[in-house]
mmCIF file with all atom_site columns, C-alpha atoms in Angstrom:
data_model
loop_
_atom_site.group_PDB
_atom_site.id
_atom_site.type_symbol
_atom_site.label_atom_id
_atom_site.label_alt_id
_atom_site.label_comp_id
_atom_site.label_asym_id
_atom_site.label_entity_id
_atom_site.label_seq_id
_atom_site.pdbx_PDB_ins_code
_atom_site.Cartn_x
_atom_site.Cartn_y
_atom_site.Cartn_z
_atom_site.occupancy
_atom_site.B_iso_or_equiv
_atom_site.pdbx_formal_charge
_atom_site.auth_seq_id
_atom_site.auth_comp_id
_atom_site.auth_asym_id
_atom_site.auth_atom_id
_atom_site.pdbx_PDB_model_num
ATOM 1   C CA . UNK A 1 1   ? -0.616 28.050 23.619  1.00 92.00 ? 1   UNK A CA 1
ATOM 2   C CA . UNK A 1 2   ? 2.490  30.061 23.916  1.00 96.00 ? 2   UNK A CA 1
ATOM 3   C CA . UNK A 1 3   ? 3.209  31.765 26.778  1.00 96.00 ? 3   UNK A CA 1
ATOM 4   C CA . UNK A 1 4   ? 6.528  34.777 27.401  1.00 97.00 ? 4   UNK A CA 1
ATOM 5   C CA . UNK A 1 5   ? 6.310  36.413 30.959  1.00 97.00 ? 5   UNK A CA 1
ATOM 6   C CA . UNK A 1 6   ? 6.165  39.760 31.563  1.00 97.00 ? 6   UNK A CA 1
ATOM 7   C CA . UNK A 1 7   ? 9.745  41.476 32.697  1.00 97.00 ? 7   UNK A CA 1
ATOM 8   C CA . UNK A 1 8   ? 13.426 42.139 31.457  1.00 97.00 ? 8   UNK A CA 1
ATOM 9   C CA . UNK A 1 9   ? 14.919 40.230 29.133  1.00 96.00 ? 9   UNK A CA 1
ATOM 10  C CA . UNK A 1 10  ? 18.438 40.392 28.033  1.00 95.00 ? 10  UNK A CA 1
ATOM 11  C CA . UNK A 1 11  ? 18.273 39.921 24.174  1.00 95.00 ? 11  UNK A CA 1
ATOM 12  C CA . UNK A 1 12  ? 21.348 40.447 22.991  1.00 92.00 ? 12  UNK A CA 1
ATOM 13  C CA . UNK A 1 13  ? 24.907 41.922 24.959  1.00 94.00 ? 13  UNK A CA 1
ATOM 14  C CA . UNK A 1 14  ? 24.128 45.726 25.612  1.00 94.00 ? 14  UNK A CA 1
ATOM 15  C CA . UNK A 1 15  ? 20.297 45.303 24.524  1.00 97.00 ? 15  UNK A CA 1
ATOM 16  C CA . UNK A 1 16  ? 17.183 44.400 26.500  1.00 97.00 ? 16  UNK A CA 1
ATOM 17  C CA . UNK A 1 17  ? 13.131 44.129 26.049  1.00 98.00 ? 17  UNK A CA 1
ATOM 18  C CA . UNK A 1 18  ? 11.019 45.144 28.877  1.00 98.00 ? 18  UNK A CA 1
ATOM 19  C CA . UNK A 1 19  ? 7.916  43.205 28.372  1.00 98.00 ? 19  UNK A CA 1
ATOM 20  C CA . UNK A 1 20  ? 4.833  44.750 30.203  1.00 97.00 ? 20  UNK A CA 1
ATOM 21  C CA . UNK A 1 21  ? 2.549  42.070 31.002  1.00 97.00 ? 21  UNK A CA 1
ATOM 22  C CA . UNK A 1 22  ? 2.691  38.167 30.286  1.00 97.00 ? 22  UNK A CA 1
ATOM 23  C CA . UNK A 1 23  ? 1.943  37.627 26.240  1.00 97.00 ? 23  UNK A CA 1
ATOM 24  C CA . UNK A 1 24  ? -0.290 34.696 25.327  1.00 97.00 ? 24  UNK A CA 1
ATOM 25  C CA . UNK A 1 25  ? -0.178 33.163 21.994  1.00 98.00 ? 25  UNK A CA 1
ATOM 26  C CA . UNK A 1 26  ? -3.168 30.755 20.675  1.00 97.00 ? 26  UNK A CA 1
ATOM 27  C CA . UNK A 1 27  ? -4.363 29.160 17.827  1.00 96.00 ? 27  UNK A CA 1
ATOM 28  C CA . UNK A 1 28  ? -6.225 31.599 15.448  1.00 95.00 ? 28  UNK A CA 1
ATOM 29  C CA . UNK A 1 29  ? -4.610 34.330 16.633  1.00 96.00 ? 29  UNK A CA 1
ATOM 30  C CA . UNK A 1 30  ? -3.237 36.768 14.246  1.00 95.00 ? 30  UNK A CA 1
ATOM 31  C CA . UNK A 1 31  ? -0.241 39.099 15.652  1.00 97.00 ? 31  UNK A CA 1
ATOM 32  C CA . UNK A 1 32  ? 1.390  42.107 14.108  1.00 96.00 ? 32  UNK A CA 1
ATOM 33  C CA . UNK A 1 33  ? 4.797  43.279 15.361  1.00 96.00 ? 33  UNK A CA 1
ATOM 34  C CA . UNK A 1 34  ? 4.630  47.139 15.498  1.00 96.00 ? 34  UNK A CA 1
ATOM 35  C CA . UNK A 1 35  ? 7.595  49.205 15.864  1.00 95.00 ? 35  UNK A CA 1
ATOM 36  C CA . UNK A 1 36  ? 10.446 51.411 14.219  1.00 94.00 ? 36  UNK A CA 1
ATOM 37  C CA . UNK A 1 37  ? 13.749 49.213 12.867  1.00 92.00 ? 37  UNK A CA 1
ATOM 38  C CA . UNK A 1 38  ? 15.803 48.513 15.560  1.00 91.00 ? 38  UNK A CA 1
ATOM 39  C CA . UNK A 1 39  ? 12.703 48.364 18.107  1.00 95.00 ? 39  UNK A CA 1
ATOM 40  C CA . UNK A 1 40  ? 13.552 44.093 18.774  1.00 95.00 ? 40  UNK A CA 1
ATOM 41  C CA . UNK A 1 41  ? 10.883 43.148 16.889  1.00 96.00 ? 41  UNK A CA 1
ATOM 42  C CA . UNK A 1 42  ? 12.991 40.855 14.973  1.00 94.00 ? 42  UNK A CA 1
ATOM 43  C CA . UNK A 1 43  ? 15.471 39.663 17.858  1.00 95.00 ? 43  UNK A CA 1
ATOM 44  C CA . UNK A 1 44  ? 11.762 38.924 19.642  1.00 97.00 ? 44  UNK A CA 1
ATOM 45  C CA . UNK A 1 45  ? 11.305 36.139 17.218  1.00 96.00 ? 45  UNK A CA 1
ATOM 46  C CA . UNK A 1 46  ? 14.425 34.887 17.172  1.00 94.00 ? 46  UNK A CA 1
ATOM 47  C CA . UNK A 1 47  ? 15.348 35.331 20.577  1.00 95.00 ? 47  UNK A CA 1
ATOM 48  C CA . UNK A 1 48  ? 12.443 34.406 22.434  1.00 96.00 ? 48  UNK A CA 1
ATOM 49  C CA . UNK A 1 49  ? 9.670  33.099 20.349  1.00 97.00 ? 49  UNK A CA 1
ATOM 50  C CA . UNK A 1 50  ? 11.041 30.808 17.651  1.00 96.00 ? 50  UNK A CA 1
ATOM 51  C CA . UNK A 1 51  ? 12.586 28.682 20.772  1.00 97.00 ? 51  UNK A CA 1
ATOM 52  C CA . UNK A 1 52  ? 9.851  28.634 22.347  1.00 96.00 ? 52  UNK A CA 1
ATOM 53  C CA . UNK A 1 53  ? 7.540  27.410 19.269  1.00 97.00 ? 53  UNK A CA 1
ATOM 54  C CA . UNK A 1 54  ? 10.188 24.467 18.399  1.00 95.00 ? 54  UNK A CA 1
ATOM 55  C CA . UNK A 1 55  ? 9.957  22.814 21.387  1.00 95.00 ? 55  UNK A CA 1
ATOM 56  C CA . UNK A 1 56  ? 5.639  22.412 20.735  1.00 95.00 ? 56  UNK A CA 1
ATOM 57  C CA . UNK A 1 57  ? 4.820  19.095 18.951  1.00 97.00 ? 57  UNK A CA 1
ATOM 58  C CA . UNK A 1 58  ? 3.119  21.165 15.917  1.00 97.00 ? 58  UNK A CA 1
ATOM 59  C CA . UNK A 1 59  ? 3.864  22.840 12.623  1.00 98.00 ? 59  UNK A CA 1
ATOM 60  C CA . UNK A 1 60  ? 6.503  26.181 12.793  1.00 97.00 ? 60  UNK A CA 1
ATOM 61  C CA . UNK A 1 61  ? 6.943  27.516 9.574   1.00 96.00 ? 61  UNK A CA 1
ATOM 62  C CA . UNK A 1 62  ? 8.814  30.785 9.656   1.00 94.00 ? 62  UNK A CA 1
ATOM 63  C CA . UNK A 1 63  ? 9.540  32.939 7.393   1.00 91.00 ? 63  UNK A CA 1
ATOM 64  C CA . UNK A 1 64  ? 12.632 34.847 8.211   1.00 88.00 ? 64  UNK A CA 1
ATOM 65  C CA . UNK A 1 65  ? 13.442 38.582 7.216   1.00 83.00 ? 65  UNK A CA 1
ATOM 66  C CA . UNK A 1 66  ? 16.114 37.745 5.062   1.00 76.00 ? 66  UNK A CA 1
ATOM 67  C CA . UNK A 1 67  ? 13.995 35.772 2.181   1.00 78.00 ? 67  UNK A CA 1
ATOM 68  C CA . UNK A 1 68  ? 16.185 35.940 -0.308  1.00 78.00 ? 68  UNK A CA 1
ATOM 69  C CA . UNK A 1 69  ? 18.448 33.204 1.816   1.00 82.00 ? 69  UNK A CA 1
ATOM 70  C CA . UNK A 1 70  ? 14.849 31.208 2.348   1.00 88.00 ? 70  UNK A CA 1
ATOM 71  C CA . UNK A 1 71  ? 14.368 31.609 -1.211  1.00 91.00 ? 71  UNK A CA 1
ATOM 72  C CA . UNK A 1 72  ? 17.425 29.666 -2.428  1.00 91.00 ? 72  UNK A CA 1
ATOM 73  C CA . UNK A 1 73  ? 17.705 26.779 0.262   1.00 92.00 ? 73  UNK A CA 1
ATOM 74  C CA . UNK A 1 74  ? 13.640 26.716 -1.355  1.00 93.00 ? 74  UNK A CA 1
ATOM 75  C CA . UNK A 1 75  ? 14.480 26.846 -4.820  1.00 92.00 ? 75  UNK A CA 1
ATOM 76  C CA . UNK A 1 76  ? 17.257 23.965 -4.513  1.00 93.00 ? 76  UNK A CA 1
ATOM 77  C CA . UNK A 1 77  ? 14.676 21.625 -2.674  1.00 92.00 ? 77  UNK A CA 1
ATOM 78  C CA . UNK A 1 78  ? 11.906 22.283 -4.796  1.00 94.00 ? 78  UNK A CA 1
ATOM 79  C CA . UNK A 1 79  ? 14.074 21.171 -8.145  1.00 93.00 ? 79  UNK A CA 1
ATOM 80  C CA . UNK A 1 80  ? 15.043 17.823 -6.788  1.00 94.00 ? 80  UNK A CA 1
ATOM 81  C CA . UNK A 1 81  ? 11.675 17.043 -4.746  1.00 93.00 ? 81  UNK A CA 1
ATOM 82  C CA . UNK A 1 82  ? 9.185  18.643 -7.503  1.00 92.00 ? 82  UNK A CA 1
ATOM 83  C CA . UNK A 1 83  ? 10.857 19.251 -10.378 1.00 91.00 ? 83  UNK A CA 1
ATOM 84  C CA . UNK A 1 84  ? 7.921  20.300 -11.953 1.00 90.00 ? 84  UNK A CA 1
ATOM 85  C CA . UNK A 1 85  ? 7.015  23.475 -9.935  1.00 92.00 ? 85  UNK A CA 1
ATOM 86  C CA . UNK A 1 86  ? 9.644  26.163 -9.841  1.00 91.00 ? 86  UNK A CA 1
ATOM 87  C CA . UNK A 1 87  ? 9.898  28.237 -6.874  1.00 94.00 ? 87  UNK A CA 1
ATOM 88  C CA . UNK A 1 88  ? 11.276 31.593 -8.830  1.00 92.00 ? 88  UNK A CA 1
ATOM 89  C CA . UNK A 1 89  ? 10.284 34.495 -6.592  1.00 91.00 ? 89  UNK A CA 1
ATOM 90  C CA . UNK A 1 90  ? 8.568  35.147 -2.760  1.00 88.00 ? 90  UNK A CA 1
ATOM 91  C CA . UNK A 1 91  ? 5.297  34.907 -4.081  1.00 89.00 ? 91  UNK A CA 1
ATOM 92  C CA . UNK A 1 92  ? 6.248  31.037 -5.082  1.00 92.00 ? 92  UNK A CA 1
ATOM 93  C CA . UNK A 1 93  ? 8.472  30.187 -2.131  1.00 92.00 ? 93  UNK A CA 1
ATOM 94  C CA . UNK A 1 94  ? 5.121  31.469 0.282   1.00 91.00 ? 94  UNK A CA 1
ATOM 95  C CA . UNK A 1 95  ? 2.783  29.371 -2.131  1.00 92.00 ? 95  UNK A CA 1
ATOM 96  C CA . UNK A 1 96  ? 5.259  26.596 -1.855  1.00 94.00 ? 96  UNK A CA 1
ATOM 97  C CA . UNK A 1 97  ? 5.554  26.135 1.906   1.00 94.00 ? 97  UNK A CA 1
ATOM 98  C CA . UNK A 1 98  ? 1.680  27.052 2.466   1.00 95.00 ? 98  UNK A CA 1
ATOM 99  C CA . UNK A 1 99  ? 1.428  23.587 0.440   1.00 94.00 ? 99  UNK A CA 1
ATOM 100 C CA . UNK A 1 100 ? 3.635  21.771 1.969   1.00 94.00 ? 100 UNK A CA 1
ATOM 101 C CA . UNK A 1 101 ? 2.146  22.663 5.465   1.00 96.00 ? 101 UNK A CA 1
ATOM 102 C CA . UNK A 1 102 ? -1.436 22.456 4.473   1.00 96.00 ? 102 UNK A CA 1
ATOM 103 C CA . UNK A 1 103 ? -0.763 18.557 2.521   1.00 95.00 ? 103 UNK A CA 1
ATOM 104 C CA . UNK A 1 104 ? 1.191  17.833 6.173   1.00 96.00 ? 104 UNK A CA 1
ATOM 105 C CA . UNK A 1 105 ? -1.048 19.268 8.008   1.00 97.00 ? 105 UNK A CA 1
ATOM 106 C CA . UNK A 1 106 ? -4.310 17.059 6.258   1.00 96.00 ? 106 UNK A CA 1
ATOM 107 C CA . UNK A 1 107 ? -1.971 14.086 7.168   1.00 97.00 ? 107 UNK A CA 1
ATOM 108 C CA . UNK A 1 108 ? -1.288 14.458 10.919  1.00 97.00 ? 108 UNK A CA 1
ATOM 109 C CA . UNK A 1 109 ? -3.313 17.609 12.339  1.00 97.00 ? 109 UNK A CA 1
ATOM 110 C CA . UNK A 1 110 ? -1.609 19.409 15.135  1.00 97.00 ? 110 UNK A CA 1
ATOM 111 C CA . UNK A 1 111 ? -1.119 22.871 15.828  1.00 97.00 ? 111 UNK A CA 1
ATOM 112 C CA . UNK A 1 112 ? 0.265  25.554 13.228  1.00 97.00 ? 112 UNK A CA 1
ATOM 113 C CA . UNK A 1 113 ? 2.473  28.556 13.735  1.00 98.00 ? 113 UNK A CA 1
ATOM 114 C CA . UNK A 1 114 ? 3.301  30.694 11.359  1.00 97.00 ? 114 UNK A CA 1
ATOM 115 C CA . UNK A 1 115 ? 6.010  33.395 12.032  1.00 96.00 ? 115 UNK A CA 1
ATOM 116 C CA . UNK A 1 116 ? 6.320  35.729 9.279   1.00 93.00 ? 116 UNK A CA 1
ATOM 117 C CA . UNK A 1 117 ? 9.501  38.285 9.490   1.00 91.00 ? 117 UNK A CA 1
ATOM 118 C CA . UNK A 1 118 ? 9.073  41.290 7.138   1.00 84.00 ? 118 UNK A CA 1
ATOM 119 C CA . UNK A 1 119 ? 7.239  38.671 4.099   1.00 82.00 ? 119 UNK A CA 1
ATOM 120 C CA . UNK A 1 120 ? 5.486  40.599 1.409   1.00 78.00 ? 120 UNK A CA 1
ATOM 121 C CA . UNK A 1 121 ? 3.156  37.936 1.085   1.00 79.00 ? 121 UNK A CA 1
ATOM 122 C CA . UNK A 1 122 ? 1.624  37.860 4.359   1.00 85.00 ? 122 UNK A CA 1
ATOM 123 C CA . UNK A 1 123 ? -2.071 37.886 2.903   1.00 85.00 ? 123 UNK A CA 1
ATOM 124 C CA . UNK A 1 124 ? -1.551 34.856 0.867   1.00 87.00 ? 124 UNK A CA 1
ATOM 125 C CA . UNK A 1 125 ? -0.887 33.050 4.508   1.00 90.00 ? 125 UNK A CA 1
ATOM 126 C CA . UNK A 1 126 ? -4.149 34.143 5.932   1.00 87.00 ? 126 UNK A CA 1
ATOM 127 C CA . UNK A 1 127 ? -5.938 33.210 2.665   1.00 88.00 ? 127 UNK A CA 1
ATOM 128 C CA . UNK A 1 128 ? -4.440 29.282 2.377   1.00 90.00 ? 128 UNK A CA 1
ATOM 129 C CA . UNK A 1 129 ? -7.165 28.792 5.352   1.00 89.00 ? 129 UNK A CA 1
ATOM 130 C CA . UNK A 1 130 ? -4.973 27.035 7.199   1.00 92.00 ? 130 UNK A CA 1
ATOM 131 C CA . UNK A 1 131 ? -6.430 26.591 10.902  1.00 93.00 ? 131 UNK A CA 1
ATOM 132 C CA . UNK A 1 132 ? -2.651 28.643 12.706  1.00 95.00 ? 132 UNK A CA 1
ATOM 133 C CA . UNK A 1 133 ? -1.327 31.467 14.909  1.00 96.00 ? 133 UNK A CA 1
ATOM 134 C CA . UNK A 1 134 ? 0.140  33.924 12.565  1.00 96.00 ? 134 UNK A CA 1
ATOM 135 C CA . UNK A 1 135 ? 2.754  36.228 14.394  1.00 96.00 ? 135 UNK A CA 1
ATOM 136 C CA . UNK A 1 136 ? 4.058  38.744 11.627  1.00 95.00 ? 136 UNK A CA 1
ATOM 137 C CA . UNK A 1 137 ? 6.064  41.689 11.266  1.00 92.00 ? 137 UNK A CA 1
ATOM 138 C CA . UNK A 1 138 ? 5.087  43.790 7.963   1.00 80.00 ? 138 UNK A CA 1
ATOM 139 C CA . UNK A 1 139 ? 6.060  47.716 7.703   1.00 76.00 ? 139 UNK A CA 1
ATOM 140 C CA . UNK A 1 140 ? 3.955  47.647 4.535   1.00 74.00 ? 140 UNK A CA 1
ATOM 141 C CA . UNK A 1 141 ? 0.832  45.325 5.656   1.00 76.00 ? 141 UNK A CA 1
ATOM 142 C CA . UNK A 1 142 ? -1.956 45.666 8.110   1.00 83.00 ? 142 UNK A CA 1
ATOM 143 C CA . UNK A 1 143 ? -4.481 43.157 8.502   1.00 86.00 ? 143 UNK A CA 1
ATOM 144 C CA . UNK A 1 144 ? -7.813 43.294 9.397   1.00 87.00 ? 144 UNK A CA 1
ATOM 145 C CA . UNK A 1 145 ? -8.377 41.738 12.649  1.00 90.00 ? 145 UNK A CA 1
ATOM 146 C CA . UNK A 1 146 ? -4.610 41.269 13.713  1.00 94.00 ? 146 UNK A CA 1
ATOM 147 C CA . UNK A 1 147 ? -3.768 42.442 17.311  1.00 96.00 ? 147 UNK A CA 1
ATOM 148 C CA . UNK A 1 148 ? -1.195 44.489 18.069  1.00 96.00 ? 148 UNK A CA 1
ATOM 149 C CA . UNK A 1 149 ? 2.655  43.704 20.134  1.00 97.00 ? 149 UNK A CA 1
ATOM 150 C CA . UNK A 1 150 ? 4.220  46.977 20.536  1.00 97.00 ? 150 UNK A CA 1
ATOM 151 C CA . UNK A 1 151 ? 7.659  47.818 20.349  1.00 97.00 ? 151 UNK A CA 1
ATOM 152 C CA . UNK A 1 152 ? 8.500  51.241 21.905  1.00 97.00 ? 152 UNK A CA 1
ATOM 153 C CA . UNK A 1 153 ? 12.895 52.640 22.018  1.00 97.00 ? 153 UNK A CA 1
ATOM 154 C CA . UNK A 1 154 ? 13.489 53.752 25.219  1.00 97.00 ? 154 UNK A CA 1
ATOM 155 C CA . UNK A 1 155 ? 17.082 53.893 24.392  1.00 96.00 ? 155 UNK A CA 1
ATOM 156 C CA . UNK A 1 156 ? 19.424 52.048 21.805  1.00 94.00 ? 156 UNK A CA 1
ATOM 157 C CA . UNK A 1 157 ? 19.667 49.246 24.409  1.00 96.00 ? 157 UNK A CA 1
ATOM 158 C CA . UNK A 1 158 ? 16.260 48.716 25.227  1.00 97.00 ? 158 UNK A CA 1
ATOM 159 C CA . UNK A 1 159 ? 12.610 48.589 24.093  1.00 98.00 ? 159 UNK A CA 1
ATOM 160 C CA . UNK A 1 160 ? 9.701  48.742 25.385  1.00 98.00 ? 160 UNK A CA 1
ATOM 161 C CA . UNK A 1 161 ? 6.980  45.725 24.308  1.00 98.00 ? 161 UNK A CA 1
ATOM 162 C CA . UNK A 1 162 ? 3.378  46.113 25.264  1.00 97.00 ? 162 UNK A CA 1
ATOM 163 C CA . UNK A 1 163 ? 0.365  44.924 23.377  1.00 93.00 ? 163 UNK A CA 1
#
């Protein structure tokens, strides 16, 4: 379980998020980030939740909003480890990791997040099964089921975030 307290938080110099009331993440949990660009939904997983989620003893794979980057660092490690399976597009860098996790993951169980930063592919993740929290942030994707984390402009340095 992850747990942010509710108040101000300075994210960045000259920006803040005002979160309402305490936000609890668990285990088969699914979590959309809703908001207009600029709102902090990104800076809220980078800021406050992905250091948060790397100091649990579990699995954090995330996905960041710049892929393409991802994609690369993917596509080098997949042509010296498993030369055999190309990692070409998002589709195959989201199939790759979900792999990876789920053969770690039948090896040592313990808990899975899964942060997901503007990924086209964010179906695939609930589809590989795989027992996780999924936080995600998708302008073009709702899931079924997924609750909602708000993120309302008050002004360009601060947002409001209530789920």
């Amino acid at each position: 379980m992850i747990r942010i307290k509710s108040g101000s938080r300075d994210i960045w110099p000259g920006f803040e998020l005002d979160i309402e009331r305490e936000l609890v993440f668990e285990q088969g949990q699914v979590w959309q980030l809703k908001g207009p660009n600029g709102s902090g939904k990104s800076s809220f997983i980078s800021r406050l939740l992905m250091p948060l989620l790397r100091m649990e003893d579990a699995y954090v794979l995330h996905f960041e909003q710049q892929a393409s980057l991802q994609l690369q660092a993917v596509k080098a490690w997949a042509a010296i480890f498993h030369p055999g399976r190309p990692v070409r597009d998002e589709d195959e860098l989201v199939s790759y990791l979900l792999d990876d996790l789920a053969d770690a993951y039948s090896r040592l169980p313990k808990p899975v997040w899964i942060v997901a930063d503007e990924i086209h592919r964010v179906e695939r993740i609930v589809q590989s099964g795989l027992p996780c929290c999924l936080i995600y942030c998708a302008h073009h994707k709702e899931l079924e089921g997924a609750r909602a984390l708000n993120f309302e402009p008050l002004s360009p340095a601060r947002s409001r975030v209530y789920a």
